[in-house]
XYZ file of C-alpha atoms in Angstrom:
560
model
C 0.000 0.000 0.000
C 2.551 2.287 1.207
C 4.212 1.623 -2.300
C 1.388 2.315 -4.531
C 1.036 5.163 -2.439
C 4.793 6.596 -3.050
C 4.361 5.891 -6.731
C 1.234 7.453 -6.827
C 2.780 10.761 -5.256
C 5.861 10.659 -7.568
C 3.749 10.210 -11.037
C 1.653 12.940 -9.470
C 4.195 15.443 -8.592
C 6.182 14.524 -12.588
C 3.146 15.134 -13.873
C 2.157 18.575 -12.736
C 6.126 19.493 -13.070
C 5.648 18.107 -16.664
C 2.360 20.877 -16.762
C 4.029 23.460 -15.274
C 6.724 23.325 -17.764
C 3.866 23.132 -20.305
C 2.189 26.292 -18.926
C 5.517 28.277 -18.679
C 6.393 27.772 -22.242
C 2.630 28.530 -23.791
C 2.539 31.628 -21.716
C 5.943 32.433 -23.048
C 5.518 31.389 -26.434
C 2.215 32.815 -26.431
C 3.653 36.341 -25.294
C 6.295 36.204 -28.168
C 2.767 35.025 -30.346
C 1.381 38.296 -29.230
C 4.029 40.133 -29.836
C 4.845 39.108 -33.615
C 1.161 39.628 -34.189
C 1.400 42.900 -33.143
C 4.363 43.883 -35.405
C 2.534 42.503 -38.311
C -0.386 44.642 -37.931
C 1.721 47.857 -37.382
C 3.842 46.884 -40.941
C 0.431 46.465 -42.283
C -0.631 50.083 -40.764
C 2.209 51.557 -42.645
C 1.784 50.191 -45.638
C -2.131 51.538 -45.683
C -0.641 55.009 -44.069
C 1.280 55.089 -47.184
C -1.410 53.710 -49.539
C -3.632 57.108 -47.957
C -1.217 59.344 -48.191
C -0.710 58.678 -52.166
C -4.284 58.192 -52.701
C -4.667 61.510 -50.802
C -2.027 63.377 -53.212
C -3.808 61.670 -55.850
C -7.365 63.038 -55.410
C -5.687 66.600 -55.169
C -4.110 66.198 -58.418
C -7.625 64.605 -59.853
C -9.612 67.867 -58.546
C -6.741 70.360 -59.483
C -6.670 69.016 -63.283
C -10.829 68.836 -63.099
C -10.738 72.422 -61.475
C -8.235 73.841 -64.758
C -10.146 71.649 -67.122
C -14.371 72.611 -66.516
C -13.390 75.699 -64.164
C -16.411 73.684 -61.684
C -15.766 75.313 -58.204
C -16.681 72.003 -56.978
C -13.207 70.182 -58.290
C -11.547 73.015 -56.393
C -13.288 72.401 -53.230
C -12.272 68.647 -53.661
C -8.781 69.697 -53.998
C -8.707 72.176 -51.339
C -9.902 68.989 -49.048
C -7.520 66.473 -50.297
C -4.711 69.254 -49.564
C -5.803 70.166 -46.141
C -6.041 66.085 -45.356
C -2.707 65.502 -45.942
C -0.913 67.185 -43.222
C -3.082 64.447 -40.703
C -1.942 62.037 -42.733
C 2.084 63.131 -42.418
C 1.476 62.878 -38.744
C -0.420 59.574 -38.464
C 3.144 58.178 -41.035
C 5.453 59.989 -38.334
C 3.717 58.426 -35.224
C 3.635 54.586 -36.773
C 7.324 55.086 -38.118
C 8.889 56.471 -34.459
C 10.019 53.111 -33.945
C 12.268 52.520 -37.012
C 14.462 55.983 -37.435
C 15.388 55.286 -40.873
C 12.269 54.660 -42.430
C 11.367 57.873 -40.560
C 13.651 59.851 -42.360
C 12.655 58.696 -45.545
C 8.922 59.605 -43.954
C 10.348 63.054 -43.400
C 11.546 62.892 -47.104
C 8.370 61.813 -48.826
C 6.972 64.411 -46.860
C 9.077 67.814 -48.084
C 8.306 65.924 -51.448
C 4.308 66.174 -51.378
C 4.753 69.488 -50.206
C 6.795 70.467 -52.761
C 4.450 68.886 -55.430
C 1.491 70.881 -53.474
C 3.028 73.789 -53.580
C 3.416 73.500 -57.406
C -0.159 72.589 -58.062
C -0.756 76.009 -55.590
C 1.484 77.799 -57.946
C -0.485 76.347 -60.934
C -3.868 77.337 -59.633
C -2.522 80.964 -59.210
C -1.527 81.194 -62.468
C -4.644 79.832 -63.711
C -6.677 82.830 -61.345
C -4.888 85.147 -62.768
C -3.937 84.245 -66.373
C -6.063 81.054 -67.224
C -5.479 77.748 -68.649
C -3.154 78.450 -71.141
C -0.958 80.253 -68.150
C -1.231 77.162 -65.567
C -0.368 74.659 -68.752
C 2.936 76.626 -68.865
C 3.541 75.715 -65.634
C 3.630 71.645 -67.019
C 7.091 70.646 -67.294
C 9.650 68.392 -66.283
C 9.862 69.660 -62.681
C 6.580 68.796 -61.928
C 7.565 65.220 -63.574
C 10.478 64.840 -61.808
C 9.016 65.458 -58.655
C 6.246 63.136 -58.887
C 8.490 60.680 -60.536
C 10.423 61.100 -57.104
C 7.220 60.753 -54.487
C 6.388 57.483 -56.173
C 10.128 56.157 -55.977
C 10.194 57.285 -52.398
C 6.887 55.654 -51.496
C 8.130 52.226 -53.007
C 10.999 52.380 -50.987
C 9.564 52.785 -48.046
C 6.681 50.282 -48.776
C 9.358 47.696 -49.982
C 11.344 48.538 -47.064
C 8.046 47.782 -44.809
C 6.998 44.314 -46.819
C 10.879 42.693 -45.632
C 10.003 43.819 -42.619
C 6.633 42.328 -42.695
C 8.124 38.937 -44.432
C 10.496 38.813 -41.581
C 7.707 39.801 -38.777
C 5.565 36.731 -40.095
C 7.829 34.267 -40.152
C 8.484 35.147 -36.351
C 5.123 34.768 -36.260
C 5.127 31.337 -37.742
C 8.259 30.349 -35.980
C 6.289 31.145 -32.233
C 2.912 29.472 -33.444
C 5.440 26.116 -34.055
C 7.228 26.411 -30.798
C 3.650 26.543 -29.061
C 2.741 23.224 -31.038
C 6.106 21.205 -30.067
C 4.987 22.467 -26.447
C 1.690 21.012 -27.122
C 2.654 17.981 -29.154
C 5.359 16.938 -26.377
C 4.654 17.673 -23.340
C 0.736 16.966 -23.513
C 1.373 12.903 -24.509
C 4.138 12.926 -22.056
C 1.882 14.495 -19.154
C -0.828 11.932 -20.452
C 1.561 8.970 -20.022
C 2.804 9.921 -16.666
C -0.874 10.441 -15.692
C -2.090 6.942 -16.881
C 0.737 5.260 -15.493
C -0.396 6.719 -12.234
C -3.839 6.231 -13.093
C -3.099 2.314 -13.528
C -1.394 1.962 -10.544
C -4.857 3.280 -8.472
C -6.955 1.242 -10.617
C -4.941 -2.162 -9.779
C -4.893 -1.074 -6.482
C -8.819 -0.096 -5.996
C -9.645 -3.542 -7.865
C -7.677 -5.286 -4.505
C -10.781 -3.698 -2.480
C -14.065 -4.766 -3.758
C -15.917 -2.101 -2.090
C -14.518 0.753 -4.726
C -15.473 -1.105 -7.865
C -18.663 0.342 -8.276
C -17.329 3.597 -7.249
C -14.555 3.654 -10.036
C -17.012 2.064 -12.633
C -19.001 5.599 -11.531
C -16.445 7.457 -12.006
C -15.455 6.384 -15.303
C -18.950 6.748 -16.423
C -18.819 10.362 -15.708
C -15.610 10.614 -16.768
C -16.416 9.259 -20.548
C -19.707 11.544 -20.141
C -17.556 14.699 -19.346
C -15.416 13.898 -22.424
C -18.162 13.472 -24.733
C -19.704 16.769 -23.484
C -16.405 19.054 -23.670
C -16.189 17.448 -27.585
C -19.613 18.445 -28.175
C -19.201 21.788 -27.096
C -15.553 22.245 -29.130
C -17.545 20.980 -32.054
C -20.116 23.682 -30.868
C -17.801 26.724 -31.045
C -15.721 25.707 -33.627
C -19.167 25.936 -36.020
C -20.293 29.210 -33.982
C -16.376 30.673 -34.600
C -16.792 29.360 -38.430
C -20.266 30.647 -38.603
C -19.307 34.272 -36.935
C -16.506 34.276 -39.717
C -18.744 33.414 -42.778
C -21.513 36.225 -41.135
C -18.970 39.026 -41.824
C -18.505 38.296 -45.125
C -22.659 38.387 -45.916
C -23.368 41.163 -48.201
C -27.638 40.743 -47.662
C -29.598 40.325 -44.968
C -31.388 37.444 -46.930
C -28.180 35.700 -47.160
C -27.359 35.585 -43.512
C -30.756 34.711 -42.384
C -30.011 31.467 -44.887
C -26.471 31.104 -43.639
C -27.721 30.904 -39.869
C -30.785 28.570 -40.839
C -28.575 26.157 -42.525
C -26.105 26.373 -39.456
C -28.889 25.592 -36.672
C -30.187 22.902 -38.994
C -26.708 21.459 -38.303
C -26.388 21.739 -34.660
C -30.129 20.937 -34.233
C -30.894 17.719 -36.594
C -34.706 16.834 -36.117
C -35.868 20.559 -34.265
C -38.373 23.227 -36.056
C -37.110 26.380 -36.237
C -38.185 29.640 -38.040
C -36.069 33.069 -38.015
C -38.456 35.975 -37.944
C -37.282 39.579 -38.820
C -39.268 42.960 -38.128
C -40.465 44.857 -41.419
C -39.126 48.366 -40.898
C -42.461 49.940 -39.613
C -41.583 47.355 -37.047
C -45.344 46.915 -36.538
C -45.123 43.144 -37.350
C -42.270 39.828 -37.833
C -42.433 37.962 -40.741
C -40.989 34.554 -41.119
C -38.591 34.195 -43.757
C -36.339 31.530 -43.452
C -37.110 27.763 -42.087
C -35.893 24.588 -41.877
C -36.790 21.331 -39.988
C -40.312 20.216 -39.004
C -42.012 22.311 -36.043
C -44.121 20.544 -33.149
C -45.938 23.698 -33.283
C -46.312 26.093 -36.515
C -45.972 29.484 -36.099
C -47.907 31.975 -37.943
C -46.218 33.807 -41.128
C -46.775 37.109 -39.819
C -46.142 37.729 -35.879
C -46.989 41.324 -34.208
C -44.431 41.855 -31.060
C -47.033 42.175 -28.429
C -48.069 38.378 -29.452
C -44.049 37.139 -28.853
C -43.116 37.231 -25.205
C -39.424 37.079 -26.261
C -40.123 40.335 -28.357
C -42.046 41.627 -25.275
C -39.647 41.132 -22.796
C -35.797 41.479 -24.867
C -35.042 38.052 -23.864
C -35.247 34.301 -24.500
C -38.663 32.827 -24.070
C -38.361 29.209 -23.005
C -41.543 27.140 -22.503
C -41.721 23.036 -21.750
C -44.727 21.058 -22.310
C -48.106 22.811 -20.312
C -46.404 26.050 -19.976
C -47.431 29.291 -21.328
C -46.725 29.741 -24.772
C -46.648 32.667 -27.215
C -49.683 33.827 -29.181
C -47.782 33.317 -32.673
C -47.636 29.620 -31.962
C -50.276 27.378 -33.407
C -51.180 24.221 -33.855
C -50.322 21.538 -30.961
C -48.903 23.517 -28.699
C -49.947 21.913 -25.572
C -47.823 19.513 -26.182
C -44.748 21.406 -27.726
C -41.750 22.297 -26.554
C -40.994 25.814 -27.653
C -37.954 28.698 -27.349
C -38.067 32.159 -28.693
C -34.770 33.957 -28.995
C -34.994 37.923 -29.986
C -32.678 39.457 -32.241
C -31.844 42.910 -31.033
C -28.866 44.970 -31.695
C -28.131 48.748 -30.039
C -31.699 48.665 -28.312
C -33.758 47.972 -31.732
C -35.592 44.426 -32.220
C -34.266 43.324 -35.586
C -36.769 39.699 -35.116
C -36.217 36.494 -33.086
C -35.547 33.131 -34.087
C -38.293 30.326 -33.236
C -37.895 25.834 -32.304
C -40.451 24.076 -31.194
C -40.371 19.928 -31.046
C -41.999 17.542 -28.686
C -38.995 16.415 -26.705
C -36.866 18.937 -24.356
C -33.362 17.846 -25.484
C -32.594 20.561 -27.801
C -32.657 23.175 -24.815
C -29.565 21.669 -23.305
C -28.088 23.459 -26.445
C -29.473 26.812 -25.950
C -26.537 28.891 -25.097
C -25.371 28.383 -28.657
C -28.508 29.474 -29.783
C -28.676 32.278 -28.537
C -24.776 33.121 -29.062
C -25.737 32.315 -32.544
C -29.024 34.863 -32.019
C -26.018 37.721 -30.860
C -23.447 37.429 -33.828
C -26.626 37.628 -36.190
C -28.174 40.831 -34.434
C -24.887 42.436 -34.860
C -24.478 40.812 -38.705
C -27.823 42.336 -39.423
C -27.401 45.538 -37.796
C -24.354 45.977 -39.238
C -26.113 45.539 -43.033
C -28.781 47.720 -42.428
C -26.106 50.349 -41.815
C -24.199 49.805 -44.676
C -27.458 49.948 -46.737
C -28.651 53.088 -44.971
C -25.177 54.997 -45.586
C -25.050 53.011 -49.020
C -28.731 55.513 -49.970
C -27.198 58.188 -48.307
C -24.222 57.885 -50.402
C -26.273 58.226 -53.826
C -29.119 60.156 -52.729
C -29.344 64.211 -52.521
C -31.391 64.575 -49.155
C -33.309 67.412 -50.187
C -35.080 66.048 -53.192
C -34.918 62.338 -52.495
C -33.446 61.638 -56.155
C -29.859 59.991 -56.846
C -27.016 62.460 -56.732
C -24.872 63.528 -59.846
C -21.952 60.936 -59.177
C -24.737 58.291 -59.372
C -26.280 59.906 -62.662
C -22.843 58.977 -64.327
C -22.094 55.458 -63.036
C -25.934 55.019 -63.986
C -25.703 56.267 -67.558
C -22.420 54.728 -68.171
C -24.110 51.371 -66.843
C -27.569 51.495 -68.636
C -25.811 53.140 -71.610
C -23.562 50.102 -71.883
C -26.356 47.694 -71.061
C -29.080 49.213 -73.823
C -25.805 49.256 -76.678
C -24.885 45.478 -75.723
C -28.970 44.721 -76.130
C -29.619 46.914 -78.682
C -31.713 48.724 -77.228
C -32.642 52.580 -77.348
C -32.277 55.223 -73.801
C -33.547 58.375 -74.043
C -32.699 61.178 -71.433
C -34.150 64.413 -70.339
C -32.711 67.331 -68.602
C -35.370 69.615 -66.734
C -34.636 72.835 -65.749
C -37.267 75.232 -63.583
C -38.056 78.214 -65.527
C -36.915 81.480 -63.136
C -35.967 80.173 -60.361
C -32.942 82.187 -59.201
C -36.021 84.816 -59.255
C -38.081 82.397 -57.400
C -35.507 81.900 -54.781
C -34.538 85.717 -54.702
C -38.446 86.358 -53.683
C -39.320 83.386 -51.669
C -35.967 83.013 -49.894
C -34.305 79.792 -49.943
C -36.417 77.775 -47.771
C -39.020 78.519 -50.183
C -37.020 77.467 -52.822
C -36.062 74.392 -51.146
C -39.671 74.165 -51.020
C -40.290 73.713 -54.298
C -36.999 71.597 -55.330
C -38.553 69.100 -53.170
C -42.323 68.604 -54.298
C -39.939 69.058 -57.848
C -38.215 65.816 -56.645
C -41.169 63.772 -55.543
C -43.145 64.657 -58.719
C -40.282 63.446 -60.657
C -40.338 60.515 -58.692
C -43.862 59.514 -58.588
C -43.757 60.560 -62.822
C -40.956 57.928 -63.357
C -41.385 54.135 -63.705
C -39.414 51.526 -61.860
C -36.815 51.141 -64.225
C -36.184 55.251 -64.627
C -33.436 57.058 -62.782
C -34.188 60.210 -61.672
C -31.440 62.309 -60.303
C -30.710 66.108 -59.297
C -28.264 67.225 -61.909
C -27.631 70.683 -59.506
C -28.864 73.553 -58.298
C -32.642 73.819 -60.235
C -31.202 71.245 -63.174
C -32.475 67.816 -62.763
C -32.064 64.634 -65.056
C -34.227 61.674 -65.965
C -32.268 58.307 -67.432
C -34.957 56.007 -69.655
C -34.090 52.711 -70.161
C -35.295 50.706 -73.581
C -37.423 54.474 -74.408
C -37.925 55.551 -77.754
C -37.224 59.363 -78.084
C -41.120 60.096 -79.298
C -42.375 58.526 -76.163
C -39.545 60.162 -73.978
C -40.804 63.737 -75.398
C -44.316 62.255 -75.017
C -43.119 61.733 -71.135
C -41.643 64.785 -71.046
C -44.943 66.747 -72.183
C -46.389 65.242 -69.490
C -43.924 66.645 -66.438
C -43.852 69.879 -67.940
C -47.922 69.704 -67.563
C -47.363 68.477 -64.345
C -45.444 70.957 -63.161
C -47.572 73.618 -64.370
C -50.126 72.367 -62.555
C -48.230 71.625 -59.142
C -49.352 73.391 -56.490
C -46.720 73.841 -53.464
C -47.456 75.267 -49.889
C -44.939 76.977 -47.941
C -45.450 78.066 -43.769
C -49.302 77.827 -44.440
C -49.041 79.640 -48.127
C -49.525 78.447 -51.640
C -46.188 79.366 -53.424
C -46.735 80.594 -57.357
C -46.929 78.418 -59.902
C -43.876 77.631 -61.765
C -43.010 75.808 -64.843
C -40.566 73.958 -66.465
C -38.531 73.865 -69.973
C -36.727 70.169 -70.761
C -34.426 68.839 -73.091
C -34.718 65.538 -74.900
C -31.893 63.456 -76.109
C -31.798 59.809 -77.235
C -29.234 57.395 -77.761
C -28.085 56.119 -80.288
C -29.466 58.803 -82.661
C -27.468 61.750 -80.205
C -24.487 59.676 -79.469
C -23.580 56.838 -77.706
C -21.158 57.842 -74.736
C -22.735 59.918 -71.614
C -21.245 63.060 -72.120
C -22.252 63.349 -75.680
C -26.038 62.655 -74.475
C -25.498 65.089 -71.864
C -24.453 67.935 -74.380
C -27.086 67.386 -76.788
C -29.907 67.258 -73.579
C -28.873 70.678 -72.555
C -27.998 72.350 -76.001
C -31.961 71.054 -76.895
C -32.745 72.763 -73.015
C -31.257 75.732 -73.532
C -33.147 75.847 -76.998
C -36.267 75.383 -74.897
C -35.282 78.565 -72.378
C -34.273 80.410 -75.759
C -37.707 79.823 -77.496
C -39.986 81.258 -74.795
C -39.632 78.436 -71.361
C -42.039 75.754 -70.211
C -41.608 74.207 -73.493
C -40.059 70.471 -74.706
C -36.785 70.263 -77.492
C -35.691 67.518 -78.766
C -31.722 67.473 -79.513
C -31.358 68.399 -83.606
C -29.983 65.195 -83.971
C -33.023 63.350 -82.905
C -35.520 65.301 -84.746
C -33.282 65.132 -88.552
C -33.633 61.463 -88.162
């Protein structure tokens, strides 16, 4: 006894020296992990530091060459912002390059660089002011060549400079992450062997007393259970970590509601379940994705008073007799049910519904409802991209797409209707007098009327139009697969419209107002946007020249 005892305490204390060791070196090696890590993501902040701060030069060339080229006071603003961005940018380079003194002296380089190519395109613009284009095209020349030649040199050599850096940071990286798996790989199996060499020695030992063979039968019972259980709930999180990964890259809403319903199909084989989501007057769920058969069907349509889950912001668990939510129909007496919500920042995005006649599945509910949580956030995170997505391409006085959307649109449906062979017509409307307008009415007034302009347009278009504020009173209207005779037809109509819109103002009924439009068609006016655009506003400013509120085609158009 006394022996199995002293061989017991030996393989005991070797084995948690063995662990010990094990922990050391994975706390180590997991520091140095860290660490590696951590130098990789600051290369990789340099490298987009430098990425911005040439993209940043780059949009103030763009808007300086727009600015000398169309004279729009826009492209100046753009290039006024791009300039002033660029000293933020020079500090954000000098703070990530602190560590590395070379590479920040090639910073300080690049830097006296862009300024010097910034102060050029200042010099240009001044000549420009004061003696126009053909003044600031003198101004063109080698120097300016040489210097920009010499930014992008400089950059590369610094981003070269930063990618052997990054080569040698990863392999670190690499070389830690296999020092952590030899600890692993070695010491675990030896730990394990020293363990159930001390584990036989007990066993033999308890088997000389009959007394603990039912209590080590127990305990390997429980032991096997455990095991099972802990593999289960790896399994478990490695499909929620896979899952949380593959939610991030879903560009729809649609598409993750289908991503998670497959995944709970998975982890759930033989449960009901139904994701709901709230419409966005948020007055009622609808179910729109399912998958297994339900013990109790839920209705299509759900209103969140009738979901305790919704009611109450959290999971709704109910066992057979219990009280169940009004959505659920059917057999419900006899149902097991759970209703998880979906909510994200305080605002119910749904909840996700399983129902089947046995309990089991709730022993599985955490990962439910962890699922329930990376989905709020997946779906919150969508709508938000869609909402600043509309914000991006909509003017928010009007309503109507914005002028960078009115050219990706008519490049898009101008190369569409050529490849089908197809005809687009396009109008530009202009409001007749409305500088005068504005001078008498003020601007809100004005804005007034831009805006029941904006949702006339829209409410005059069909699906497939797109209607956009060109700027200022100047708006556009794209027509897919139109024929020029029923564009002008179309057109008659809005100016009718208009002359008939009635607007009110703080309690007041503005004056009426009317409109003059020009009509241009491809292919008969050309077939690339700009020459549609030109031949819509010389036929517009034919209209304003013939007497206002009137309808020209483009000369092209009506010769054919």
């Amino acid at each position: 006894m006394k022996r199995v005892k002293a061989r017991t305490q030996t393989g005991l204390l070797i084995a948690a020296l063995i662990f010990l060791a094990i922990g050391v070196g994975v706390v180590l090696g997991a520091q140095r992990l860290i660490k590696d890590s951590e130098w990789v993501s600051h290369t990789n902040a340099v490298i987009g530091q430098l990425d911005e701060l040439e993209a940043g030069l780059r949009d103030a060339e763009s808007a300086q060459r727009g600015y000398l080229l169309t004279g729009d006071a826009n492209y100046l603003a753009d290039y006024r912002n791009a300039r002033d961005r660029l000293p933020r940018s020079y500090e954000r380079l000098s703070e990530l390059m602190a560590d590395n003194r070379q590479q920040a002296v090639r910073a300080k380089i690049l830097q006296s660089q862009i300024e010097l190519r910034v102060a050029q395109m200042g010099e240009t613009l001044a000549r420009y002011e004061s003696g126009g284009l053909a003044a600031a095209q003198s101004m063109v020349g080698k120097e300016i060549m040489d210097v920009s030649s010499a930014i992008r040199r400089q950059k590369a050599q610094m981003v070269e400079i930063e990618r052997v850096l990054l080569v040698e940071r990863a392999a670190s990286t690499h070389r830690s992450a296999a020092t952590l798996r030899t600890i692993a790989l070695l010491g675990v199996p030896l730990g394990l062997a020293v363990i159930g060499a001390v584990y036989w020695l007990l066993v033999m030992e308890v088997r000389r007393r009959a007394q603990a063979e039912t209590a080590t039968a127990d305990a390997n019972k429980q032991l096997h259970t455990g095991v099972a259980r802990l593999k289960r709930n790896s399994a478990d999180l490695r499909s929620l970590s896979r899952y949380g990964s593959m939610l991030q890259s879903c560009v729809e809403p649609a598409e993750a509601l289908q991503l998670t319903s497959r995944m709970l199909a998975t982890l759930l084989p033989g449960i009901g379940g139904t994701i709901y989501r709230m419409r966005n007057s948020q007055d009622h769920a609808e179910a729109l994705a399912h998958w297994g058969e339900h013990a109790a069907r839920g209705t299509d349509l759900v209103a969140p008073e009738d979901c305790w889950a919704l009611r109450r912001g959290q999971a709704h668990i109910v066992e057979v007799g219990g009280l169940h939510c009004a959505h659920v129909a059917g057999s419900a007496a006899e149902a097991v049910t759970a209703c998880i919500p979906l909510a994200a920042q305080g605002v119910q995005l749904g909840f996700i519904y399983l129902s089947d006649r046995d309990a089991g599945f709730l022993s599985r509910i955490e990962i439910v409802e962890a699922a329930a949580e990376q989905l709020s956030m997946a779906l919150s995170n969508l709508y938000l991209q869609e909402r600043l997505r509309m914000q991006s391409i909509r003017e928010p006085l009007t309503g109507l797409f914005n002028r960078r959307y009115l050219e990706e649109a008519m490049a898009r449906e101008l190369s569409r209707c050529a490849r089908r062979q197809l005809p687009l017509s396009l109008l530009i409307l202009d409001l007749d007098r409305f500088k005068a307008f504005n001078d008498v009415h003020g601007h809100a007034g004005g804005d007034a009327l831009l805006s029941a302009f904006g949702k006339l347009l829209q409410e005059m278009s069909r699906g497939e139009d797109i209607a956009c504020r060109y700027g200022g009173e100047e708006f556009t209207l794209i027509m897919p697969e139109t024929e020029p005779e029923t564009a002008t037809q179309r057109a008659e109509a809005v100016r009718d419209a208009v002359e008939n819109m009635r607007v009110r103002h703080l309690g007041a009924e503005l004056p009426k107002v009317t409109v003059s439009i020009g009509v241009a068609a491809f292919p008969g006016d050309g077939d690339a946007p700009e020459e549609l655009l030109r031949a819509a506003d010389e036929a517009l400013y034919r209209a304003k020249r013939n007497g206002r509120n009137r309808v020209e085609r483009a000369e092209r158009t009506i010769r054919a």
